[in-house]
Amino acid sequence: MDFSDINFSLLIASLIVAATPILLAALGELVAEKSGVLNLGVEGMMIFGAISGFIITIETKNPWLGFLCSSIGGMLLASIFAVVTQIFRANQVASGLALTLFGLGLSALLGQSYTGIKPVAFPDMHIPILADIPVIGIILFQHDFIVYFSIFVVFLIYYLFRNSHFGLIIKAVGENHDSAHALGYNVILIRFFTILLGGALAGLGGGYLSLVRVPQWTEGMTAGAGWIALALVVFASWQPFRLLIGAYIFGGITLLQLNLQALGLEINVALLSMSPYLVTIGVLVFMSARRNKNSLEAPKSLGKTFFGL
Amino acid sequence: MKIIKICSIILSTFFVSSFAIASDMKVGFIYIGPPGDHGWNYQHDVGRKAVDDAFGGKVETVFQENVPESADAERVMTQMALSGTDMIFATSFGYMDPVINVAKKFPNVKFEHATGYKTADNVSTYSARFYEGRSVIGHVAGKMTKSNTIGYVASFPIPEVIRGINSAYLAAKAANPNVEFKVIWIFTWYDPAKEADAAKTLIQQGADVIMQHVDSSAIMTVAEEEGVYAFGQASDMSEFGQNAHLTAIINGWAPYYVKRVQQAMDGTWKGGEQTFDGIGAGMVIIGKMSDKIPANVRKEAQAIADGIASGKIHPFTGPVNKQDGSPWLADGEEADIGTLLGMNFYVEGIEGDIPQ
């Protein structure tokens, strides 16, 4: 066995690509959960985004339009969830699960005639000068637009909850919707916004899967990525930068175990296959254990129905 | 009067139904994935359509796609049998126990199970000697690699897959003594994202020819993007890699399906049979070879295929040792069918362990 066979800068570059769909979906869910909405339909929104983006890209030959439509697709599904849970006040857990099943089924139906087709390639953006730096250039500056966008969203959400008035309102709604209502904020409207934003990001993550990472359409191709995103939000204790680390660790260990296998390492393969889940949970739990307690808790109104109208 | 009326109704139903059975045979197929996968399921569906064409209106075919290898398979086959299907082709390894269970309940329905080893009075199995095809593409891979590293994306550690790796390795080694195999097991038949990740990993570790024993065309797509070579699995996949696609192992189920349905109609169909055909019988077809392969290599590969078809060449011919160095085949000795069907070891020269 020879570890020099592993090209670590390429490994890190591809783990960023592998983690991007989960990262995007998890960021969307983070915002929704901050406003007190638990949407278990991430998997459904992702896969619906994957097929919407794929169909549009095939039909228009324009991947940019495809990504736009995968977001819109995710938002469409999210809007069903928003109407059902916010206006008709249905149970969020049950509605979210239903949304996942609905998304999986609907995407399979729409995608029937789109299996075995290759979408137009989505170009990498080599950032001038920076891309030519050895090692770091390969790792960071030769990705496509969506990868940069996902990292930008991490910063944006960090800023939103740290420094902005609007972020404070979202947090207020998520911590105590009755108080927020009493202060004059429109709880339903704000939650509608966060649910739709969550849907757009989940859909975009799904689109990245079918347009860049694989790239082709297959039924059920998200294969549980939405559930991993949901778990990451909790383990990252609703903090965007931890989410970024968690997603990259997950992607990294997934690829590392493939690399170790290719080297012919004598470790139980089943153990290697479950290692991404174990290590990600382990690291995030460890990080949480060292912080003060208040910053780790879930929004107080998470999953509760608002009856304040 | 009443009795006559009832009798005539019973009689007429009897005539109608017996008439229907005599002129019409219904054949069902169950697939593990979508027939649009351009791989494994696609070829079974080609076989189904061949049955449609061969018998015109006399045989009706039905199919069910995306049937999981679980209790769902039993439910689907039971439903098929109840709705008057006379013969069912179950086209994936994992349908084995469901087929045996359902076959017990419907002794008059004929079952054909692909790649399994359990039979019954109304269950026959069929499989192809894919390893013959792997020997041919193994030779091509050995000649085409410049880095002397061949990547292999494998599904489950079952004898069929291990046989394929060994056969490809022996042929590649014979063509190029410096060749090295890197194998990744991904424990699924069909997960494009995982297949793509595995292929990318192999390429990053220096492989410039990728072989696969998983079903989707994702690996071909990756190979095309990364500028390396790959082979079509089960179907010709050249549309996914104009430059990457060297040739393909194509599964030719059509002749077998037509033959077995004909036998069922003639009343000569028998259960308990185990068919294991290869290039000679047309169950394994070597696809069109790419211009990227030098002409002399194309010729050599064709000669190997022809030799295997005529029985002159056996992919597993001694001297061959097992991975641990213990002798398996003596000089000139050919592997027996029992060892091949239960193969659970690598041959000498392949690194790494087979996961248990």
XYZ file of C-alpha atoms in Angstrom:
665
model
C 0.000 0.000 0.000
C 1.298 3.402 -0.915
C -0.355 6.530 0.357
C 1.429 8.636 -2.229
C -1.212 7.322 -4.644
C -3.743 9.597 -2.974
C -3.587 13.084 -4.406
C -4.738 15.083 -1.416
C -5.381 18.375 -3.159
C -7.628 16.593 -5.672
C -9.255 14.712 -2.811
C -10.093 17.939 -1.011
C -11.294 19.555 -4.225
C -13.664 16.671 -4.894
C -14.904 16.479 -1.312
C -16.048 20.078 -1.677
C -18.017 19.069 -4.761
C -19.400 15.973 -3.051
C -20.531 17.987 -0.024
C -22.159 20.896 -1.876
C -25.652 19.359 -2.352
C -25.899 18.471 1.340
C -24.513 21.837 2.383
C -27.054 23.795 0.322
C -30.003 21.739 1.540
C -28.846 21.951 5.152
C -28.423 25.748 4.945
C -32.007 26.081 3.759
C -33.263 23.882 6.539
C -31.234 25.863 9.047
C -33.036 29.089 8.174
C -36.422 27.368 8.283
C -35.680 25.833 11.671
C -34.434 29.151 13.033
C -37.910 30.514 12.334
C -39.443 27.572 14.182
C -40.400 25.381 11.235
C -39.330 21.752 11.135
C -39.588 20.646 7.518
C -38.793 16.942 7.105
C -39.458 17.220 3.386
C -35.864 18.143 2.483
C -35.298 14.875 0.627
C -38.478 15.405 -1.399
C -37.614 19.011 -2.255
C -34.091 18.010 -3.245
C -35.132 15.277 -5.621
C -37.850 17.431 -7.123
C -35.256 20.164 -7.644
C -32.989 17.560 -9.242
C -35.566 16.524 -11.837
C -36.890 20.068 -12.483
C -33.401 21.347 -13.169
C -32.548 18.321 -15.261
C -35.622 18.554 -17.482
C -35.142 22.264 -18.093
C -31.447 21.805 -18.852
C -32.180 19.037 -21.342
C -34.958 20.999 -23.024
C -33.238 24.407 -23.146
C -29.589 23.243 -23.210
C -28.903 25.934 -20.625
C -27.634 24.716 -17.226
C -28.039 28.201 -15.675
C -31.718 28.095 -16.443
C -31.702 24.540 -15.128
C -30.327 25.630 -11.765
C -32.847 28.448 -11.594
C -35.659 25.978 -12.220
C -34.356 23.486 -9.688
C -34.669 26.243 -7.096
C -38.130 27.088 -8.317
C -39.026 23.387 -8.232
C -37.876 23.130 -4.621
C -39.849 26.276 -3.808
C -42.982 24.889 -5.420
C -42.878 21.836 -3.195
C -42.032 23.975 -0.190
C -45.011 26.199 -0.901
C -47.321 23.195 -0.539
C -45.763 22.527 2.847
C -46.093 26.200 3.788
C -49.785 26.354 2.891
C -50.588 23.107 4.663
C -48.696 23.835 7.876
C -49.052 27.622 8.174
C -52.547 28.266 6.864
C -54.256 24.964 7.566
C -52.074 24.376 10.648
C -51.344 20.740 9.907
C -48.732 18.842 11.903
C -45.271 19.750 10.586
C -43.675 16.338 11.068
C -46.412 14.462 9.247
C -46.631 17.055 6.464
C -42.859 17.002 5.994
C -42.740 13.223 5.693
C -45.608 13.345 3.239
C -43.734 15.962 1.239
C -40.715 13.651 0.955
C -42.826 10.759 -0.288
C -44.687 13.049 -2.668
C -41.458 14.523 -4.049
C -39.897 11.110 -4.625
C -42.972 9.818 -6.428
C -43.616 12.902 -8.512
C -39.989 13.173 -9.626
C -39.971 9.499 -10.644
C -43.087 10.114 -12.732
C -41.750 13.254 -14.399
C -38.352 11.709 -14.965
C -39.510 8.579 -16.752
C -38.440 9.693 -20.192
C -35.286 11.404 -18.969
C -33.198 8.449 -17.847
C -30.007 7.797 -19.753
C -29.629 11.317 -21.134
C -26.603 13.505 -20.509
C -27.138 17.179 -19.642
C -25.083 20.022 -21.064
C -21.890 20.384 -19.049
C -21.805 23.140 -16.449
C -18.472 24.931 -16.783
C -15.915 25.249 -14.004
C -14.859 28.805 -13.250
C -11.113 29.039 -12.967
C -10.579 32.207 -11.008
C -7.758 34.105 -12.746
C -4.361 34.122 -11.024
C -5.677 32.420 -7.867
C -6.451 29.215 -9.767
C -2.799 28.884 -10.740
C -1.464 28.808 -7.185
C -0.174 25.296 -6.637
C -2.244 23.069 -4.296
C -4.536 25.848 -3.007
C -5.529 26.764 -6.555
C -6.694 23.221 -7.252
C -8.447 22.926 -3.912
C -10.275 26.248 -3.816
C -10.281 28.171 -7.061
C -11.159 25.787 -9.869
C -14.758 25.015 -8.969
C -18.041 25.869 -10.609
C -20.317 28.734 -9.712
C -22.629 26.748 -7.419
C -19.745 25.723 -5.121
C -18.750 29.374 -4.656
C -22.395 30.272 -4.238
C -22.879 27.702 -1.468
C -19.950 29.139 0.462
C -21.291 32.643 -0.115
C -24.623 31.523 1.356
C -22.818 30.297 4.481
C -21.428 33.803 5.001
C -24.748 35.379 4.126
C -26.661 33.319 6.675
C -23.987 33.949 9.281
C -24.385 37.668 8.664
C -28.171 37.381 8.644
C -28.378 35.929 12.124
C -25.416 37.750 13.576
C -25.751 41.316 12.377
C -29.078 41.968 10.702
C -32.384 43.194 11.967
C -34.291 40.790 9.761
C -32.316 37.848 11.183
C -33.296 38.957 14.646
C -36.957 38.929 13.662
C -36.631 35.410 12.243
C -35.002 34.292 15.484
C -37.714 35.952 17.544
C -40.386 34.115 15.570
C -38.536 30.853 16.080
C -37.926 31.317 19.801
C -41.367 32.470 20.800
C -43.952 33.026 18.102
C -46.575 34.404 20.478
C -44.265 37.178 21.693
C -43.182 37.966 18.160
C -46.828 38.183 17.196
C -47.554 40.451 20.142
C -44.717 42.710 18.995
C -46.490 43.078 15.698
C -44.489 40.754 13.473
C -46.352 38.665 10.942
C -45.336 35.168 12.062
C -47.048 33.351 9.197
C -45.537 35.593 6.536
C -42.023 35.257 7.937
C -42.345 31.502 8.149
C -43.656 31.382 4.589
C -40.514 33.205 3.541
C -38.121 30.895 5.386
C -39.886 27.747 4.179
C -39.666 28.942 0.568
C -36.025 29.876 1.015
C -35.377 26.416 2.450
C -37.120 24.872 -0.559
C -35.106 26.948 -3.007
C -31.787 25.926 -1.442
C -32.780 22.246 -1.168
C -33.902 22.297 -4.802
C -30.628 23.884 -5.840
C -28.735 21.177 -3.958
C -30.747 18.538 -5.802
C -30.068 20.247 -9.107
C -26.353 20.211 -8.366
C -26.595 16.437 -7.923
C -28.280 15.750 -11.255
C -26.486 18.446 -13.287
C -22.917 18.437 -11.995
C -22.064 15.736 -9.558
C -23.318 12.655 -11.424
C -24.445 14.158 -14.021
C -27.568 12.332 -15.124
C -31.068 11.655 -13.863
C -31.906 8.534 -11.880
C -34.934 7.793 -9.808
C -34.247 8.259 -6.119
C -30.809 9.601 -6.874
C -30.651 11.745 -3.725
C -30.368 8.436 -1.855
C -30.866 9.902 1.610
C -28.873 13.127 1.159
C -31.849 15.126 2.460
C -31.901 13.185 5.706
C -28.195 13.714 6.198
C -28.760 17.450 5.685
C -31.462 17.406 8.363
C -29.204 15.616 10.816
C -26.341 18.005 10.085
C -28.442 21.011 11.079
C -28.982 19.556 14.538
C -25.409 18.370 15.009
C -24.109 21.742 13.863
C -26.379 23.299 16.504
C -27.949 25.711 13.992
C -24.685 27.481 13.178
C -23.767 27.993 9.529
C -19.993 27.602 9.848
C -20.278 24.369 11.792
C -22.662 23.213 9.106
C -19.988 23.908 6.524
C -17.422 21.922 8.500
C -19.870 19.077 9.092
C -20.829 18.823 5.426
C -17.197 18.826 4.322
C -16.213 16.221 6.882
C -19.054 14.033 5.667
C -18.053 14.435 2.035
C -14.394 14.022 2.903
C -14.735 10.781 4.828
C -17.017 9.380 2.112
C -14.322 9.967 -0.496
C -11.480 8.985 1.817
C -12.979 5.547 2.350
C -13.174 5.047 -1.426
C -9.530 6.100 -1.669
C -8.465 3.729 1.077
C -10.311 0.892 -0.654
C -8.571 1.633 -3.929
C -5.275 1.420 -2.072
C -6.225 -2.065 -0.968
C -6.330 -1.196 2.721
C -7.189 -4.166 4.901
C -10.090 -2.735 6.860
C -13.611 -4.041 6.928
C -15.371 -2.275 4.048
C -18.676 -2.140 5.895
C -16.897 -0.253 8.672
C -15.438 2.140 6.123
C -18.844 2.706 4.545
C -20.452 3.776 7.799
C -17.471 5.855 8.887
C -18.727 9.116 7.282
C -21.807 9.072 9.485
C -19.933 8.146 12.634
C -17.097 10.622 12.213
C -19.378 13.534 11.266
C -21.612 12.992 14.264
C -18.617 12.494 16.513
C -16.854 15.682 15.471
C -19.947 17.868 15.688
C -20.921 16.493 19.077
C -17.393 17.139 20.294
C -17.525 20.719 19.026
C -20.875 21.312 20.702
C -19.693 19.912 24.012
C -17.123 22.663 24.404
C -19.409 25.639 23.907
C -21.680 27.276 26.430
C -25.068 25.736 26.590
C -27.366 28.538 25.513
C -25.979 28.787 22.040
C -26.638 25.112 21.353
C -30.305 24.774 22.000
C -32.963 24.386 19.385
C -35.293 27.311 18.694
C -37.964 27.109 21.402
C -40.910 27.147 19.016
C -39.418 24.564 16.667
C -42.100 22.336 15.203
C -44.927 24.059 17.090
C -48.003 25.264 15.274
C -48.839 28.958 15.539
C -52.472 29.682 16.434
C -52.178 33.414 16.922
C -54.366 34.735 14.111
C -85.063 -24.443 -16.528
C -82.957 -22.830 -13.889
C -80.491 -25.719 -13.870
C -80.070 -25.593 -17.622
C -79.435 -21.870 -17.432
C -76.744 -22.271 -14.784
C -75.159 -25.140 -16.701
C -75.012 -23.123 -19.874
C -73.413 -20.212 -18.054
C -70.791 -22.488 -16.514
C -70.175 -24.197 -19.835
C -69.854 -20.945 -21.733
C -67.407 -19.500 -19.218
C -65.444 -22.708 -19.472
C -65.277 -22.486 -23.236
C -64.447 -18.839 -23.246
C -61.664 -19.202 -20.722
C -60.156 -22.324 -22.288
C -60.272 -20.595 -25.642
C -58.462 -17.640 -24.168
C -55.706 -19.815 -22.703
C -55.147 -21.742 -25.917
C -54.600 -18.709 -28.081
C -52.941 -16.381 -25.688
C -49.945 -16.708 -23.458
C -49.022 -14.021 -21.004
C -45.380 -13.518 -20.029
C -44.332 -11.219 -17.200
C -40.948 -9.585 -16.516
C -39.771 -7.886 -13.358
C -36.866 -5.456 -13.416
C -34.690 -4.166 -10.579
C -34.438 -0.668 -12.105
C -35.907 1.333 -14.956
C -35.593 -0.170 -18.475
C -34.300 3.235 -19.509
C -31.031 2.703 -17.598
C -29.119 1.883 -20.803
C -27.604 -1.027 -18.939
C -28.779 -4.233 -17.297
C -32.519 -3.618 -17.333
C -32.482 -2.113 -20.786
C -31.169 -5.381 -22.246
C -33.793 -7.477 -20.471
C -36.380 -5.187 -21.978
C -34.813 -5.680 -25.408
C -35.307 -9.406 -24.800
C -38.925 -8.830 -23.835
C -39.572 -6.854 -27.008
C -37.969 -9.663 -29.015
C -40.559 -12.021 -27.519
C -43.293 -9.590 -28.559
C -41.964 -9.500 -32.112
C -41.324 -13.222 -32.414
C -44.816 -14.369 -31.517
C -46.886 -11.486 -32.803
C -50.242 -11.312 -31.075
C -50.002 -14.823 -29.671
C -47.958 -13.803 -26.665
C -48.688 -10.835 -24.486
C -45.837 -9.463 -22.384
C -46.131 -7.322 -19.283
C -43.385 -5.847 -17.124
C -42.901 -4.141 -13.813
C -39.904 -1.881 -13.260
C -38.084 -0.801 -10.086
C -39.072 -3.862 -8.119
C -36.920 -3.988 -4.945
C -35.248 -7.252 -3.990
C -37.477 -7.718 -0.979
C -40.980 -8.774 -0.002
C -42.112 -6.321 -2.695
C -40.833 -8.729 -5.340
C -43.046 -11.456 -3.901
C -46.047 -9.155 -3.945
C -45.436 -8.119 -7.557
C -44.982 -11.694 -8.791
C -48.025 -12.893 -6.855
C -50.034 -10.124 -8.446
C -48.758 -11.126 -11.881
C -49.564 -14.786 -11.303
C -53.057 -13.949 -10.048
C -53.774 -11.839 -13.098
C -53.189 -14.771 -15.427
C -49.502 -14.606 -16.256
C -48.251 -18.022 -17.424
C -44.548 -17.389 -17.263
C -42.451 -14.939 -15.231
C -38.879 -13.836 -15.859
C -37.321 -12.448 -12.676
C -34.226 -10.623 -13.847
C -32.072 -9.956 -10.797
C -30.060 -12.106 -8.389
C -31.867 -10.901 -5.273
C -35.251 -12.155 -6.498
C -34.059 -15.693 -5.773
C -35.966 -16.468 -2.573
C -39.081 -14.517 -3.571
C -39.204 -16.544 -6.805
C -38.953 -19.835 -4.922
C -41.685 -18.738 -2.481
C -44.117 -17.557 -5.143
C -43.389 -20.591 -7.337
C -44.563 -22.846 -4.513
C -47.891 -21.062 -4.420
C -48.421 -21.185 -8.194
C -47.238 -24.596 -9.458
C -48.739 -23.961 -12.902
C -46.827 -20.777 -13.536
C -43.375 -21.164 -15.064
C -40.572 -19.142 -13.479
C -37.227 -18.153 -14.953
C -34.735 -16.555 -12.608
C -31.630 -14.756 -13.848
C -28.209 -15.357 -12.236
C -29.546 -17.356 -9.274
C -28.797 -20.921 -8.195
C -32.032 -22.164 -6.597
C -34.407 -24.141 -8.813
C -37.692 -26.017 -8.395
C -40.103 -28.058 -10.537
C -41.394 -24.841 -12.048
C -38.274 -22.700 -11.633
C -35.318 -22.672 -14.008
C -32.340 -20.364 -13.827
C -30.268 -18.735 -16.525
C -27.106 -16.731 -16.473
C -24.465 -15.589 -18.873
C -20.747 -16.293 -18.791
C -19.973 -12.598 -18.498
C -16.432 -13.530 -17.470
C -15.812 -14.545 -21.077
C -16.553 -10.998 -22.148
C -14.440 -9.642 -19.281
C -11.516 -11.649 -20.585
C -11.797 -9.876 -23.948
C -12.112 -6.373 -22.500
C -9.423 -7.213 -19.939
C -7.043 -7.772 -22.823
C -8.038 -4.431 -24.367
C -7.630 -2.686 -20.998
C -4.167 -4.161 -20.506
C -3.086 -2.906 -23.908
C -4.670 0.540 -23.600
C -3.445 1.578 -20.151
C -0.444 3.871 -20.114
C -0.239 4.239 -16.336
C -0.468 0.448 -15.971
C -3.270 1.029 -13.495
C -6.762 -0.254 -14.182
C -9.615 0.814 -11.926
C -12.506 -1.534 -11.236
C -15.793 -0.409 -9.672
C -17.435 -3.489 -8.211
C -20.879 -3.929 -6.703
C -21.314 -6.790 -4.234
C -18.707 -9.445 -3.360
C -20.668 -12.324 -4.916
C -19.087 -15.045 -7.100
C -20.294 -13.474 -10.360
C -18.505 -10.194 -9.665
C -15.341 -11.799 -8.268
C -15.206 -14.081 -11.320
C -15.339 -11.015 -13.541
C -12.475 -9.283 -11.713
C -10.305 -12.405 -11.870
C -11.022 -13.028 -15.527
C -10.317 -9.422 -16.493
C -7.144 -9.388 -14.417
C -5.726 -12.580 -15.931
C -6.359 -11.280 -19.455
C -4.943 -7.827 -18.687
C -1.871 -9.353 -17.036
C -1.286 -11.588 -20.041
C -1.494 -8.560 -22.325
C 0.638 -6.323 -20.098
C 2.736 -7.897 -17.311
C 3.080 -4.571 -15.460
C -0.615 -4.037 -15.011
C -2.103 -3.369 -11.584
C -5.771 -3.490 -10.514
C -7.435 -1.143 -8.041
C -10.845 -2.364 -6.908
C -13.529 -0.337 -5.106
C -16.621 -2.075 -3.744
C -19.644 0.200 -3.479
C -22.286 -2.293 -2.307
C -25.008 -1.282 -4.712
C -25.940 -2.203 -8.279
C -27.289 1.172 -9.154
C -26.367 4.469 -7.505
C -25.013 6.910 -10.090
C -23.622 9.342 -7.509
C -21.651 6.612 -5.724
C -20.481 5.088 -8.990
C -19.274 8.474 -10.181
C -17.438 9.142 -6.899
C -15.732 5.748 -7.072
C -14.659 6.295 -10.677
C -13.280 9.756 -9.881
C -11.335 8.328 -6.945
C -9.790 5.632 -9.136
C -8.823 8.191 -11.761
C -7.248 10.426 -9.116
C -5.197 7.453 -7.990
C -3.781 7.049 -11.451
C -6.154 4.661 -13.215
C -6.542 5.526 -16.895
C -8.842 2.662 -17.832
C -11.962 2.017 -15.744
C -13.926 -1.227 -15.717
C -17.249 -1.529 -13.968
C -19.575 -4.166 -12.621
C -22.355 -1.784 -11.666
C -25.263 -0.840 -13.850
C -25.488 2.857 -14.604
C -23.743 4.916 -17.260
C -22.392 7.400 -14.697
C -18.885 5.937 -14.874
C -18.789 6.356 -18.648
C -19.855 9.990 -18.230
C -17.065 10.586 -15.707
C -14.488 8.820 -17.885
C -15.381 11.057 -20.815
C -15.033 14.187 -18.694
C -11.712 13.112 -17.214
C -10.270 11.891 -20.486
C -9.768 8.228 -19.593
C -11.152 5.015 -21.086
C -14.054 2.847 -19.947
C -16.228 -0.018 -21.164
C -19.968 -0.233 -21.643
C -21.660 -2.445 -19.083
C -24.529 -4.677 -20.295
C -25.276 -2.284 -23.168
C -23.342 -0.161 -25.615
C -22.794 3.130 -23.768
C -20.889 4.998 -26.456
C -23.421 7.844 -26.460
C -22.193 8.742 -22.945
C -18.532 8.733 -23.914
C -17.699 9.258 -27.567
C -13.985 9.214 -26.756
C -13.953 7.166 -23.574
C -15.972 4.179 -24.795
C -13.643 1.377 -25.947
C -16.130 -1.444 -26.386
C -18.901 -3.049 -24.360
C -20.017 -6.365 -22.989
C -23.585 -6.604 -24.222
C -26.034 -9.006 -22.665
C -27.951 -10.880 -25.344
C -31.033 -12.241 -23.641
C -33.328 -12.182 -26.681
C -32.501 -15.637 -28.171
C -32.908 -17.305 -24.784
C -36.206 -15.579 -24.011
C -37.698 -16.451 -27.381
C -36.548 -20.055 -27.055
C -37.954 -20.530 -23.568
C -41.299 -18.951 -24.399
C -41.522 -21.190 -27.480
C -40.818 -24.229 -25.292
C -43.489 -23.134 -22.852
C -46.007 -22.900 -25.703
C -44.988 -26.304 -27.076
C -45.182 -27.906 -23.667
C -41.494 -28.853 -23.703
C -40.449 -26.303 -21.078
C -38.881 -27.909 -18.018
C -38.184 -26.552 -14.569
C -35.009 -27.250 -12.646
C -32.754 -26.399 -15.575
C -29.699 -24.195 -15.218
C -28.543 -22.417 -18.360
C -25.087 -20.827 -18.359
C -24.230 -19.555 -21.843
C -21.493 -17.317 -23.112
C -20.117 -15.723 -26.246
C -20.645 -18.920 -28.261
C -24.398 -18.977 -27.714
C -24.752 -15.239 -28.226
C -25.715 -14.516 -24.629
C -22.567 -12.425 -24.239
C -21.833 -10.091 -27.135
C -18.723 -7.969 -27.553
C -19.827 -4.543 -28.735
C -18.370 -2.472 -31.509
C -14.719 -1.720 -30.851
C -13.686 1.928 -30.864
C -11.217 3.372 -33.378
C -9.200 4.464 -30.352
C -8.038 0.847 -30.003
C -5.097 0.141 -32.338
C -5.999 -2.200 -35.184
C -3.701 -5.001 -34.024
C -5.202 -4.937 -30.526
C -8.683 -5.046 -32.023
C -7.613 -8.091 -33.987
C -6.172 -9.800 -30.910
C -9.306 -9.101 -28.908
C -11.462 -10.475 -31.699
C -9.285 -13.588 -31.845
C -9.768 -14.114 -28.101
C -13.532 -13.685 -28.473
C -13.620 -16.138 -31.371
C -11.429 -18.606 -29.494
C -13.697 -18.475 -26.466
C -16.779 -18.860 -28.659
C -15.418 -21.968 -30.324
C -14.206 -23.398 -27.034
C -10.528 -23.279 -27.952
C -9.723 -20.712 -25.273
C -10.879 -20.848 -21.665
C -10.374 -17.602 -19.702
C -9.359 -19.594 -16.643
C -6.544 -21.811 -17.869
C -3.585 -22.762 -15.662
C -1.112 -22.142 -14.374
C -3.033 -19.861 -12.024
C -2.432 -19.416 -8.312
C -4.798 -18.041 -5.740
C -4.045 -14.656 -4.165
C -2.253 -16.250 -1.199
C 0.078 -18.046 -3.584
C -1.455 -21.499 -3.198
C -1.860 -23.306 -6.524
C -5.335 -23.366 -8.055
C -4.987 -24.504 -11.662
C -2.079 -26.601 -12.918
C -0.463 -25.831 -16.267
C -3.086 -26.246 -18.981
C -5.856 -27.122 -16.540
C -9.203 -25.385 -17.051
C -11.382 -24.228 -14.171
C -14.363 -26.442 -13.405
C -17.820 -24.968 -13.383
C -18.380 -25.579 -9.661
C -15.381 -23.474 -8.632
C -16.404 -20.735 -11.050
C -19.974 -20.587 -9.753
C -18.832 -20.384 -6.151
C -15.699 -18.294 -6.696
C -14.779 -16.439 -3.507
C -11.072 -15.714 -3.909
C -8.836 -13.409 -5.946
C -6.190 -14.864 -8.200
C -2.531 -14.146 -7.501
C -1.460 -10.580 -8.275
C -4.626 -8.723 -7.282
C -4.112 -6.666 -4.156
C -6.590 -6.081 -1.377
C -9.167 -8.245 0.333
C -12.580 -9.302 -0.789
C -14.978 -7.818 1.785
C -16.953 -10.448 3.633
